[in-house]
Amino acid sequence: IYAMMRDVMDALTQCVLDAGGAIINYAGDGMAAMWNAPLDQADHAQRACRAAIAMQAAMPALNDKWAERAGMPLKVGIGINSGEALVGNAGSRHRIKYGPMGHAVNLASRVEGATKQLGVSILITDNSEQLIGDEFLLREVCEVRVVGIQQPAAVFELQDQQVKAMWRRNKEVYENALECFCARQFNECISMLERVMETTGFIDDRPSLLLSLWAHEGLEGNPEEFDSVYNLDVK
């Protein structure tokens, strides 16, 4: 198991280094990285997104090598957030760790956890979305409220420009359905999602399934009291 983890972390670490990032920490089967420190990087958000895309691109080869021994497909969920952080040396005189602390770091960690619940491989926050320009494709998934942070954050699925044309078409329908959902037009939202899931093979798209579920819940309750923000109750 350690040989497999070392091989996977080697590949993912190289993606970070190739994009000019710095490794903060390894913890179990996870890792954390940052950009724009110790040296300024004007395109830090784009670099983080490039690293995330490269990580996902590395997974098929890693699965070919290790999935049989692992007994299941290997997957990686990635959360990206941009913001101010306090960066420096923490620890003790026996062991020092250089890295960031603060709200922006906590939110990135929570968004990484949200990839499992929302069924999306790479999620970025609106803080990062505002910085990356048009180099990548994005689908707005929803607004989330994460554990320990009261202020909601919009999260976006990140894809590179090579994504299939079907994803592009379904993205438009999904975002229109999300707009209806946020406007409490639940029947319209459900109708859009059912149509796209039935006709385009998007039936296994977890965000679509979840949004349809939330819209049904909205129909059953009081629309005026319905909260369109998805509360993530686990880290």
CSV table of C-alpha atoms in Angstrom, one decimal:
chain,number,residue,atom,x,y,z
A,1,ILE,CA,0.0,0.0,0.0
A,2,TYR,CA,2.9,2.4,0.8
A,3,ALA,CA,4.4,1.7,-2.6
A,4,MET,CA,1.1,2.6,-4.3
A,5,MET,CA,0.6,5.7,-2.3
A,6,ARG,CA,4.2,6.8,-3.0
A,7,ASP,CA,3.8,6.3,-6.7
A,8,VAL,CA,0.5,8.2,-6.8
A,9,MET,CA,1.8,11.1,-4.7
A,10,ASP,CA,4.9,11.3,-6.9
A,11,ALA,CA,2.8,11.7,-10.0
A,12,LEU,CA,0.4,14.3,-8.4
A,13,THR,CA,3.3,16.2,-6.8
A,14,GLN,CA,5.0,16.5,-10.2
A,15,CYS,CA,1.8,18.1,-11.5
A,16,VAL,CA,2.0,20.7,-8.8
A,17,LEU,CA,5.7,21.4,-9.3
A,18,ASP,CA,5.3,21.6,-13.1
A,19,ALA,CA,2.7,24.3,-12.5
A,20,GLY,CA,5.0,26.3,-10.2
A,21,GLY,CA,3.3,25.3,-7.0
A,22,ALA,CA,4.6,24.5,-3.5
A,23,ILE,CA,3.7,21.4,-1.5
A,24,ILE,CA,2.3,22.3,1.9
A,25,ASN,CA,1.7,18.9,3.4
A,26,TYR,CA,0.9,15.3,2.9
A,27,ALA,CA,-1.7,13.7,5.2
A,28,GLY,CA,-2.9,10.2,4.7
A,29,ASP,CA,-4.0,9.8,1.1
A,30,GLY,CA,-4.3,13.6,0.7
A,31,MET,CA,-2.0,16.5,-0.1
A,32,ALA,CA,-2.2,20.3,0.0
A,33,ALA,CA,-0.4,22.8,-2.2
A,34,MET,CA,-0.3,26.5,-2.7
A,35,TRP,CA,0.7,29.2,-5.2
A,36,ASN,CA,1.8,32.8,-5.0
A,37,ALA,CA,4.2,32.2,-2.1
A,38,PRO,CA,7.0,32.4,-1.3
A,39,LEU,CA,7.3,34.3,-4.6
A,40,ASP,CA,4.5,36.3,-6.3
A,41,GLN,CA,2.7,34.6,-9.2
A,42,ALA,CA,0.3,36.9,-11.0
A,43,ASP,CA,-1.4,33.9,-12.6
A,44,HIS,CA,-1.6,31.8,-9.4
A,45,ALA,CA,-5.2,30.8,-9.9
A,46,GLN,CA,-4.6,29.6,-13.5
A,47,ARG,CA,-1.6,27.6,-12.3
A,48,ALA,CA,-3.6,25.8,-9.6
A,49,CYS,CA,-6.2,24.9,-12.2
A,50,ARG,CA,-3.6,23.7,-14.7
A,51,ALA,CA,-2.2,21.5,-11.9
A,52,ALA,CA,-5.7,20.1,-11.1
A,53,ILE,CA,-6.3,19.3,-14.8
A,54,ALA,CA,-2.9,17.6,-15.0
A,55,MET,CA,-3.7,15.5,-11.9
A,56,GLN,CA,-6.9,14.2,-13.4
A,57,ALA,CA,-5.1,13.4,-16.7
A,58,ALA,CA,-2.5,11.4,-14.8
A,59,MET,CA,-5.1,9.1,-13.1
A,60,PRO,CA,-5.8,6.7,-16.0
A,61,ALA,CA,-2.2,5.5,-16.1
A,62,LEU,CA,-2.1,5.2,-12.3
A,63,ASN,CA,-5.3,3.1,-12.5
A,64,ASP,CA,-3.8,0.8,-15.1
A,65,LYS,CA,-0.9,0.2,-12.8
A,66,TRP,CA,-2.6,0.0,-9.4
A,67,ALA,CA,-6.4,-0.4,-9.6
A,68,GLU,CA,-6.3,-4.2,-9.6
A,69,ARG,CA,-4.1,-4.3,-6.5
A,70,ALA,CA,-6.2,-1.6,-4.8
A,71,GLY,CA,-9.3,-3.5,-5.5
A,72,MET,CA,-11.1,-0.4,-6.8
A,73,PRO,CA,-10.6,2.4,-9.2
A,74,LEU,CA,-8.3,5.2,-7.9
A,75,LYS,CA,-10.0,8.6,-7.8
A,76,VAL,CA,-8.8,12.1,-6.7
A,77,GLY,CA,-11.0,15.0,-5.7
A,78,ILE,CA,-9.5,18.5,-5.9
A,79,GLY,CA,-10.7,21.7,-4.3
A,80,ILE,CA,-9.4,25.1,-5.2
A,81,ASN,CA,-9.9,28.5,-3.5
A,82,SER,CA,-8.1,31.8,-3.9
A,83,GLY,CA,-7.7,34.4,-1.2
A,84,GLU,CA,-5.5,36.0,1.4
A,85,ALA,CA,-3.6,33.8,3.8
A,86,LEU,CA,-1.0,34.2,6.5
A,87,VAL,CA,2.1,32.3,5.3
A,88,GLY,CA,5.1,31.4,7.3
A,89,ASN,CA,6.8,28.8,9.5
A,90,ALA,CA,4.7,26.9,12.1
A,91,GLY,CA,5.5,24.1,14.5
A,92,SER,CA,8.3,24.0,17.1
A,93,ARG,CA,12.0,24.1,17.4
A,94,HIS,CA,12.0,20.4,16.7
A,95,ARG,CA,10.0,20.5,13.5
A,96,ILE,CA,9.0,23.4,11.3
A,97,LYS,CA,6.4,23.4,8.6
A,98,TYR,CA,6.2,26.3,6.1
A,99,GLY,CA,2.6,27.0,4.9
A,100,PRO,CA,-0.5,29.1,4.9
A,101,MET,CA,-3.2,29.6,7.5
A,102,GLY,CA,-6.6,31.3,7.5
A,103,HIS,CA,-10.1,31.3,6.1
A,104,ALA,CA,-9.0,30.9,2.5
A,105,VAL,CA,-7.2,27.7,3.4
A,106,ASN,CA,-10.0,26.3,5.4
A,107,LEU,CA,-12.5,26.9,2.6
A,108,ALA,CA,-10.2,25.2,0.0
A,109,SER,CA,-10.1,22.1,2.3
A,110,ARG,CA,-13.9,22.1,2.7
A,111,VAL,CA,-14.4,22.4,-1.1
A,112,GLU,CA,-12.2,19.4,-1.6
A,113,GLY,CA,-14.4,17.5,0.7
A,114,ALA,CA,-17.5,18.6,-1.3
A,115,THR,CA,-16.2,16.9,-4.4
A,116,LYS,CA,-17.3,13.6,-2.9
A,117,GLN,CA,-20.8,14.8,-2.0
A,118,LEU,CA,-21.4,16.6,-5.3
A,119,GLY,CA,-19.7,13.9,-7.5
A,120,VAL,CA,-17.4,16.3,-9.2
A,121,SER,CA,-13.6,15.7,-9.6
A,122,ILE,CA,-12.5,19.3,-9.5
A,123,LEU,CA,-14.4,22.1,-7.8
A,124,ILE,CA,-13.2,25.7,-7.6
A,125,THR,CA,-14.9,28.6,-5.7
A,126,ASP,CA,-16.2,31.8,-7.1
A,127,ASN,CA,-13.1,33.5,-5.6
A,128,SER,CA,-10.9,31.5,-8.1
A,129,GLU,CA,-13.5,31.7,-10.9
A,130,GLN,CA,-13.2,35.4,-11.0
A,131,LEU,CA,-9.4,35.2,-11.6
A,132,ILE,CA,-8.9,32.5,-14.3
A,133,GLY,CA,-10.3,34.1,-17.4
A,134,ASP,CA,-11.4,31.8,-20.3
A,135,GLU,CA,-8.6,29.3,-20.3
A,136,PHE,CA,-10.9,26.6,-18.8
A,137,LEU,CA,-14.5,25.5,-19.0
A,138,LEU,CA,-16.7,25.9,-15.9
A,139,ARG,CA,-20.1,24.7,-14.9
A,140,GLU,CA,-21.7,26.5,-11.9
A,141,VAL,CA,-22.8,23.6,-9.7
A,142,CYS,CA,-24.5,25.4,-6.7
A,143,GLU,CA,-23.9,27.5,-3.7
A,144,VAL,CA,-22.7,25.6,-0.6
A,145,ARG,CA,-22.3,26.4,3.0
A,146,VAL,CA,-19.5,24.4,4.5
A,147,VAL,CA,-18.8,23.2,8.0
A,148,GLY,CA,-17.4,26.0,10.2
A,149,ILE,CA,-17.9,28.8,7.6
A,150,GLN,CA,-21.3,30.5,7.6
A,151,GLN,CA,-20.9,32.6,4.4
A,152,PRO,CA,-22.0,30.6,1.3
A,153,ALA,CA,-19.7,30.1,-1.6
A,154,ALA,CA,-20.6,29.3,-5.2
A,155,VAL,CA,-18.7,26.3,-6.5
A,156,PHE,CA,-17.9,25.5,-10.2
A,157,GLU,CA,-16.9,22.3,-11.9
A,158,LEU,CA,-13.6,22.7,-13.7
A,159,GLN,CA,-12.9,21.1,-17.1
A,160,ASP,CA,-10.3,21.7,-19.7
A,161,GLN,CA,-11.1,22.8,-23.3
A,162,GLN,CA,-10.9,19.2,-24.6
A,163,VAL,CA,-14.1,18.1,-22.8
A,164,LYS,CA,-16.7,16.3,-24.9
A,165,ALA,CA,-19.3,18.4,-26.8
A,166,MET,CA,-22.1,16.6,-24.9
A,167,TRP,CA,-20.7,18.0,-21.6
A,168,ARG,CA,-20.8,21.5,-23.1
A,169,ARG,CA,-24.5,21.1,-24.2
A,170,ASN,CA,-25.5,19.7,-20.9
A,171,LYS,CA,-23.7,22.4,-19.0
A,172,GLU,CA,-26.0,25.0,-20.5
A,173,VAL,CA,-29.1,23.1,-19.6
A,174,TYR,CA,-27.9,22.5,-16.1
A,175,GLU,CA,-27.0,26.1,-15.5
A,176,ASN,CA,-30.4,27.2,-16.8
A,177,ALA,CA,-32.1,24.7,-14.5
A,178,LEU,CA,-29.9,26.0,-11.6
A,179,GLU,CA,-31.1,29.5,-12.4
A,180,CYS,CA,-34.7,28.3,-12.2
A,181,PHE,CA,-34.0,26.5,-8.9
A,182,CYS,CA,-32.5,29.7,-7.3
A,183,ALA,CA,-35.6,31.6,-8.5
A,184,ARG,CA,-37.8,28.9,-6.8
A,185,GLN,CA,-39.2,27.8,-10.2
A,186,PHE,CA,-39.0,24.2,-9.2
A,187,ASN,CA,-41.2,22.6,-11.8
A,188,GLU,CA,-39.3,24.3,-14.6
A,189,CYS,CA,-36.0,23.2,-13.0
A,190,ILE,CA,-37.1,19.5,-12.8
A,191,SER,CA,-38.5,19.5,-16.4
A,192,MET,CA,-35.2,20.8,-17.8
A,193,LEU,CA,-33.1,18.3,-15.9
A,194,GLU,CA,-35.3,15.3,-16.7
A,195,ARG,CA,-35.3,16.2,-20.4
A,196,VAL,CA,-31.5,16.4,-20.6
A,197,MET,CA,-30.9,13.3,-18.5
A,198,GLU,CA,-33.3,11.2,-20.6
A,199,THR,CA,-32.1,12.3,-24.0
A,200,THR,CA,-28.3,12.8,-23.7
A,201,GLY,CA,-27.0,10.1,-21.3
A,202,PHE,CA,-26.5,12.6,-18.5
A,203,ILE,CA,-28.4,10.2,-16.2
A,204,ASP,CA,-25.3,9.5,-14.1
A,205,ASP,CA,-24.4,13.1,-13.5
A,206,ARG,CA,-24.6,13.5,-9.8
A,207,PRO,CA,-25.1,17.3,-9.7
A,208,SER,CA,-28.1,16.9,-12.0
A,209,LEU,CA,-29.5,14.2,-9.8
A,210,LEU,CA,-29.0,16.3,-6.7
A,211,LEU,CA,-30.4,19.4,-8.2
A,212,SER,CA,-33.5,17.5,-9.2
A,213,LEU,CA,-33.8,16.1,-5.6
A,214,TRP,CA,-33.5,19.6,-4.1
A,215,ALA,CA,-36.1,21.0,-6.5
A,216,HIS,CA,-38.5,18.2,-5.5
A,217,GLU,CA,-37.9,19.1,-1.8
A,218,GLY,CA,-38.6,22.7,-2.7
A,219,LEU,CA,-42.0,21.7,-4.1
A,220,GLU,CA,-42.9,19.8,-1.0
A,221,GLY,CA,-42.1,22.8,1.4
A,222,ASN,CA,-42.9,26.5,1.5
A,223,PRO,CA,-41.2,28.1,-1.5
A,224,GLU,CA,-40.8,31.4,0.4
A,225,GLU,CA,-38.8,29.7,3.1
A,226,PHE,CA,-36.7,27.5,0.9
A,227,ASP,CA,-32.9,27.9,1.2
A,228,SER,CA,-31.2,27.3,-2.2
A,229,VAL,CA,-27.8,27.0,-0.5
A,230,TYR,CA,-26.7,23.4,0.0
A,231,ASN,CA,-25.5,22.8,3.5
A,232,LEU,CA,-22.5,20.4,3.6
A,233,ASP,CA,-22.6,18.8,7.1
A,234,VAL,CA,-19.3,16.9,6.8
A,235,LYS,CA,-15.8,18.1,6.1
